[in-house]
Amino acid sequence: MTGIAGLKKKQDFVLVVRDADVIVAALREALAEASDGERAGLARAVALAEAKAAADTSRLRADWVHARLAAVGFTGDVGSVDAVRVLRKAEPTLSLLAAVLLQKDAVARSE
């Protein structure tokens, strides 16, 4: 969630970009043209992409938080103050409000 030009200050929002439908369509096209040896792998890829495309925004945000915390080695409680602190350190443009809202999604989806 970084790399948006012009956004240097703390942000209270998180933008979820969803382009899974384009990826699913490309994989389905590749599957239709695949050789027998490629078919099984591409069928699995289509199934995985379709599952991610069906995920709601809350699930995507929760997955992102868990992945971001894991990437920086955080192994503590996702619902803790430490998790918010680590998330904001890993993503310096997140405001406290945005980090807490993301944390709530992650905690709700962990149960």
JSON list of C-alpha atoms in Angstrom, two decimals:
[
{"chain": "A", "resi": 1, "resn": "MET", "atom": "CA", "xyz": [0.00, 0.00, 0.00]},
{"chain": "A", "resi": 2, "resn": "THR", "atom": "CA", "xyz": [2.88, 2.27, -0.73]},
{"chain": "A", "resi": 3, "resn": "GLY", "atom": "CA", "xyz": [4.14, 4.02, -3.78]},
{"chain": "A", "resi": 4, "resn": "ILE", "atom": "CA", "xyz": [1.26, 6.38, -4.61]},
{"chain": "A", "resi": 5, "resn": "ALA", "atom": "CA", "xyz": [2.83, 9.52, -6.02]},
{"chain": "A", "resi": 6, "resn": "GLY", "atom": "CA", "xyz": [2.26, 12.66, -4.00]},
{"chain": "A", "resi": 7, "resn": "LEU", "atom": "CA", "xyz": [1.23, 10.93, -0.79]},
{"chain": "A", "resi": 8, "resn": "LYS", "atom": "CA", "xyz": [4.00, 11.74, 1.63]},
{"chain": "A", "resi": 9, "resn": "LYS", "atom": "CA", "xyz": [1.98, 12.59, 4.74]},
{"chain": "A", "resi": 10, "resn": "LYS", "atom": "CA", "xyz": [0.14, 10.26, 7.10]},
{"chain": "A", "resi": 11, "resn": "GLN", "atom": "CA", "xyz": [-3.01, 8.80, 5.55]},
{"chain": "A", "resi": 12, "resn": "ASP", "atom": "CA", "xyz": [-6.30, 7.92, 7.25]},
{"chain": "A", "resi": 13, "resn": "PHE", "atom": "CA", "xyz": [-7.50, 5.77, 4.38]},
{"chain": "A", "resi": 14, "resn": "VAL", "atom": "CA", "xyz": [-6.38, 2.57, 2.74]},
{"chain": "A", "resi": 15, "resn": "LEU", "atom": "CA", "xyz": [-7.11, 2.00, -0.91]},
{"chain": "A", "resi": 16, "resn": "VAL", "atom": "CA", "xyz": [-7.77, -1.58, -1.97]},
{"chain": "A", "resi": 17, "resn": "VAL", "atom": "CA", "xyz": [-7.07, -2.09, -5.66]},
{"chain": "A", "resi": 18, "resn": "ARG", "atom": "CA", "xyz": [-8.88, -5.07, -7.10]},
{"chain": "A", "resi": 19, "resn": "ASP", "atom": "CA", "xyz": [-7.78, -6.33, -10.49]},
{"chain": "A", "resi": 20, "resn": "ALA", "atom": "CA", "xyz": [-8.40, -10.01, -9.88]},
{"chain": "A", "resi": 21, "resn": "ASP", "atom": "CA", "xyz": [-11.08, -10.13, -12.57]},
{"chain": "A", "resi": 22, "resn": "VAL", "atom": "CA", "xyz": [-8.50, -9.25, -15.22]},
{"chain": "A", "resi": 23, "resn": "ILE", "atom": "CA", "xyz": [-6.15, -11.91, -13.89]},
{"chain": "A", "resi": 24, "resn": "VAL", "atom": "CA", "xyz": [-8.90, -14.54, -13.77]},
{"chain": "A", "resi": 25, "resn": "ALA", "atom": "CA", "xyz": [-9.88, -13.76, -17.37]},
{"chain": "A", "resi": 26, "resn": "ALA", "atom": "CA", "xyz": [-6.27, -14.06, -18.54]},
{"chain": "A", "resi": 27, "resn": "LEU", "atom": "CA", "xyz": [-5.83, -17.36, -16.73]},
{"chain": "A", "resi": 28, "resn": "ARG", "atom": "CA", "xyz": [-9.07, -18.75, -18.17]},
{"chain": "A", "resi": 29, "resn": "GLU", "atom": "CA", "xyz": [-7.91, -17.79, -21.66]},
{"chain": "A", "resi": 30, "resn": "ALA", "atom": "CA", "xyz": [-4.56, -19.48, -21.07]},
{"chain": "A", "resi": 31, "resn": "LEU", "atom": "CA", "xyz": [-6.34, -22.57, -19.75]},
{"chain": "A", "resi": 32, "resn": "ALA", "atom": "CA", "xyz": [-8.52, -22.76, -22.85]},
{"chain": "A", "resi": 33, "resn": "GLU", "atom": "CA", "xyz": [-5.40, -22.81, -25.03]},
{"chain": "A", "resi": 34, "resn": "ALA", "atom": "CA", "xyz": [-3.23, -24.96, -22.72]},
{"chain": "A", "resi": 35, "resn": "SER", "atom": "CA", "xyz": [-1.59, -28.22, -23.59]},
{"chain": "A", "resi": 36, "resn": "ASP", "atom": "CA", "xyz": [-2.39, -31.29, -21.51]},
{"chain": "A", "resi": 37, "resn": "GLY", "atom": "CA", "xyz": [0.79, -30.81, -19.50]},
{"chain": "A", "resi": 38, "resn": "GLU", "atom": "CA", "xyz": [-0.11, -27.23, -18.56]},
{"chain": "A", "resi": 39, "resn": "ARG", "atom": "CA", "xyz": [-3.82, -27.79, -17.94]},
{"chain": "A", "resi": 40, "resn": "ALA", "atom": "CA", "xyz": [-3.69, -29.03, -14.31]},
{"chain": "A", "resi": 41, "resn": "GLY", "atom": "CA", "xyz": [-1.48, -26.19, -13.12]},
{"chain": "A", "resi": 42, "resn": "LEU", "atom": "CA", "xyz": [-3.50, -23.55, -14.90]},
{"chain": "A", "resi": 43, "resn": "ALA", "atom": "CA", "xyz": [-6.78, -24.99, -13.58]},
{"chain": "A", "resi": 44, "resn": "ARG", "atom": "CA", "xyz": [-5.39, -24.68, -10.05]},
{"chain": "A", "resi": 45, "resn": "ALA", "atom": "CA", "xyz": [-4.26, -21.12, -10.77]},
{"chain": "A", "resi": 46, "resn": "VAL", "atom": "CA", "xyz": [-7.75, -20.22, -12.03]},
{"chain": "A", "resi": 47, "resn": "ALA", "atom": "CA", "xyz": [-9.32, -21.66, -8.87]},
{"chain": "A", "resi": 48, "resn": "LEU", "atom": "CA", "xyz": [-6.95, -19.72, -6.61]},
{"chain": "A", "resi": 49, "resn": "ALA", "atom": "CA", "xyz": [-7.48, -16.46, -8.52]},
{"chain": "A", "resi": 50, "resn": "GLU", "atom": "CA", "xyz": [-11.26, -16.92, -8.43]},
{"chain": "A", "resi": 51, "resn": "ALA", "atom": "CA", "xyz": [-11.14, -17.46, -4.66]},
{"chain": "A", "resi": 52, "resn": "LYS", "atom": "CA", "xyz": [-9.17, -14.26, -4.15]},
{"chain": "A", "resi": 53, "resn": "ALA", "atom": "CA", "xyz": [-11.47, -12.37, -6.52]},
{"chain": "A", "resi": 54, "resn": "ALA", "atom": "CA", "xyz": [-14.44, -13.45, -4.41]},
{"chain": "A", "resi": 55, "resn": "ALA", "atom": "CA", "xyz": [-12.88, -12.19, -1.17]},
{"chain": "A", "resi": 56, "resn": "ASP", "atom": "CA", "xyz": [-14.46, -9.12, 0.35]},
{"chain": "A", "resi": 57, "resn": "THR", "atom": "CA", "xyz": [-12.51, -5.95, 1.09]},
{"chain": "A", "resi": 58, "resn": "SER", "atom": "CA", "xyz": [-12.33, -6.72, 4.80]},
{"chain": "A", "resi": 59, "resn": "ARG", "atom": "CA", "xyz": [-10.71, -10.09, 4.07]},
{"chain": "A", "resi": 60, "resn": "LEU", "atom": "CA", "xyz": [-8.18, -8.50, 1.70]},
{"chain": "A", "resi": 61, "resn": "ARG", "atom": "CA", "xyz": [-7.27, -5.86, 4.27]},
{"chain": "A", "resi": 62, "resn": "ALA", "atom": "CA", "xyz": [-6.90, -8.50, 7.00]},
{"chain": "A", "resi": 63, "resn": "ASP", "atom": "CA", "xyz": [-4.72, -10.66, 4.76]},
{"chain": "A", "resi": 64, "resn": "TRP", "atom": "CA", "xyz": [-2.55, -7.65, 3.96]},
{"chain": "A", "resi": 65, "resn": "VAL", "atom": "CA", "xyz": [-2.06, -6.83, 7.65]},
{"chain": "A", "resi": 66, "resn": "HIS", "atom": "CA", "xyz": [-1.13, -10.41, 8.49]},
{"chain": "A", "resi": 67, "resn": "ALA", "atom": "CA", "xyz": [1.27, -10.58, 5.54]},
{"chain": "A", "resi": 68, "resn": "ARG", "atom": "CA", "xyz": [2.83, -7.21, 6.36]},
{"chain": "A", "resi": 69, "resn": "LEU", "atom": "CA", "xyz": [3.36, -8.12, 10.02]},
{"chain": "A", "resi": 70, "resn": "ALA", "atom": "CA", "xyz": [4.83, -11.49, 9.07]},
{"chain": "A", "resi": 71, "resn": "ALA", "atom": "CA", "xyz": [7.16, -9.83, 6.57]},
{"chain": "A", "resi": 72, "resn": "VAL", "atom": "CA", "xyz": [8.75, -7.77, 9.35]},
{"chain": "A", "resi": 73, "resn": "GLY", "atom": "CA", "xyz": [8.95, -10.73, 11.71]},
{"chain": "A", "resi": 74, "resn": "PHE", "atom": "CA", "xyz": [6.11, -9.84, 14.09]},
{"chain": "A", "resi": 75, "resn": "THR", "atom": "CA", "xyz": [4.88, -12.95, 15.88]},
{"chain": "A", "resi": 76, "resn": "GLY", "atom": "CA", "xyz": [2.86, -11.39, 18.68]},
{"chain": "A", "resi": 77, "resn": "ASP", "atom": "CA", "xyz": [-0.86, -10.80, 19.14]},
{"chain": "A", "resi": 78, "resn": "VAL", "atom": "CA", "xyz": [-2.38, -9.02, 16.13]},
{"chain": "A", "resi": 79, "resn": "GLY", "atom": "CA", "xyz": [-4.82, -7.30, 18.49]},
{"chain": "A", "resi": 80, "resn": "SER", "atom": "CA", "xyz": [-2.07, -5.74, 20.60]},
{"chain": "A", "resi": 81, "resn": "VAL", "atom": "CA", "xyz": [-0.77, -2.21, 20.74]},
{"chain": "A", "resi": 82, "resn": "ASP", "atom": "CA", "xyz": [2.59, -3.63, 19.63]},
{"chain": "A", "resi": 83, "resn": "ALA", "atom": "CA", "xyz": [0.99, -4.86, 16.40]},
{"chain": "A", "resi": 84, "resn": "VAL", "atom": "CA", "xyz": [-0.25, -1.36, 15.60]},
{"chain": "A", "resi": 85, "resn": "ARG", "atom": "CA", "xyz": [3.17, 0.09, 16.39]},
{"chain": "A", "resi": 86, "resn": "VAL", "atom": "CA", "xyz": [4.95, -2.47, 14.19]},
{"chain": "A", "resi": 87, "resn": "LEU", "atom": "CA", "xyz": [2.47, -1.98, 11.36]},
{"chain": "A", "resi": 88, "resn": "ARG", "atom": "CA", "xyz": [2.95, 1.79, 11.43]},
{"chain": "A", "resi": 89, "resn": "LYS", "atom": "CA", "xyz": [6.72, 1.35, 11.52]},
{"chain": "A", "resi": 90, "resn": "ALA", "atom": "CA", "xyz": [6.55, -1.02, 8.54]},
{"chain": "A", "resi": 91, "resn": "GLU", "atom": "CA", "xyz": [4.22, 1.38, 6.67]},
{"chain": "A", "resi": 92, "resn": "PRO", "atom": "CA", "xyz": [5.23, 4.89, 7.80]},
{"chain": "A", "resi": 93, "resn": "THR", "atom": "CA", "xyz": [2.48, 6.68, 5.85]},
{"chain": "A", "resi": 94, "resn": "LEU", "atom": "CA", "xyz": [-0.29, 4.94, 7.81]},
{"chain": "A", "resi": 95, "resn": "SER", "atom": "CA", "xyz": [-1.95, 7.19, 10.35]},
{"chain": "A", "resi": 96, "resn": "LEU", "atom": "CA", "xyz": [-2.85, 5.81, 13.73]},
{"chain": "A", "resi": 97, "resn": "LEU", "atom": "CA", "xyz": [-6.51, 5.72, 12.67]},
{"chain": "A", "resi": 98, "resn": "ALA", "atom": "CA", "xyz": [-5.77, 3.74, 9.49]},
{"chain": "A", "resi": 99, "resn": "ALA", "atom": "CA", "xyz": [-3.55, 1.28, 11.37]},
{"chain": "A", "resi": 100, "resn": "VAL", "atom": "CA", "xyz": [-6.20, 0.69, 14.02]},
{"chain": "A", "resi": 101, "resn": "LEU", "atom": "CA", "xyz": [-8.93, 0.15, 11.40]},
{"chain": "A", "resi": 102, "resn": "LEU", "atom": "CA", "xyz": [-6.70, -2.32, 9.55]},
{"chain": "A", "resi": 103, "resn": "GLN", "atom": "CA", "xyz": [-5.94, -4.06, 12.83]},
{"chain": "A", "resi": 104, "resn": "LYS", "atom": "CA", "xyz": [-9.67, -4.41, 13.56]},
{"chain": "A", "resi": 105, "resn": "ASP", "atom": "CA", "xyz": [-10.16, -6.17, 10.22]},
{"chain": "A", "resi": 106, "resn": "ALA", "atom": "CA", "xyz": [-7.23, -8.47, 10.95]},
{"chain": "A", "resi": 107, "resn": "VAL", "atom": "CA", "xyz": [-8.49, -9.33, 14.42]},
{"chain": "A", "resi": 108, "resn": "ALA", "atom": "CA", "xyz": [-12.05, -9.93, 13.20]},
{"chain": "A", "resi": 109, "resn": "ARG", "atom": "CA", "xyz": [-10.80, -12.26, 10.46]},
{"chain": "A", "resi": 110, "resn": "SER", "atom": "CA", "xyz": [-8.48, -14.14, 12.82]},
{"chain": "A", "resi": 111, "resn": "GLU", "atom": "CA", "xyz": [-11.34, -15.47, 14.92]}
]
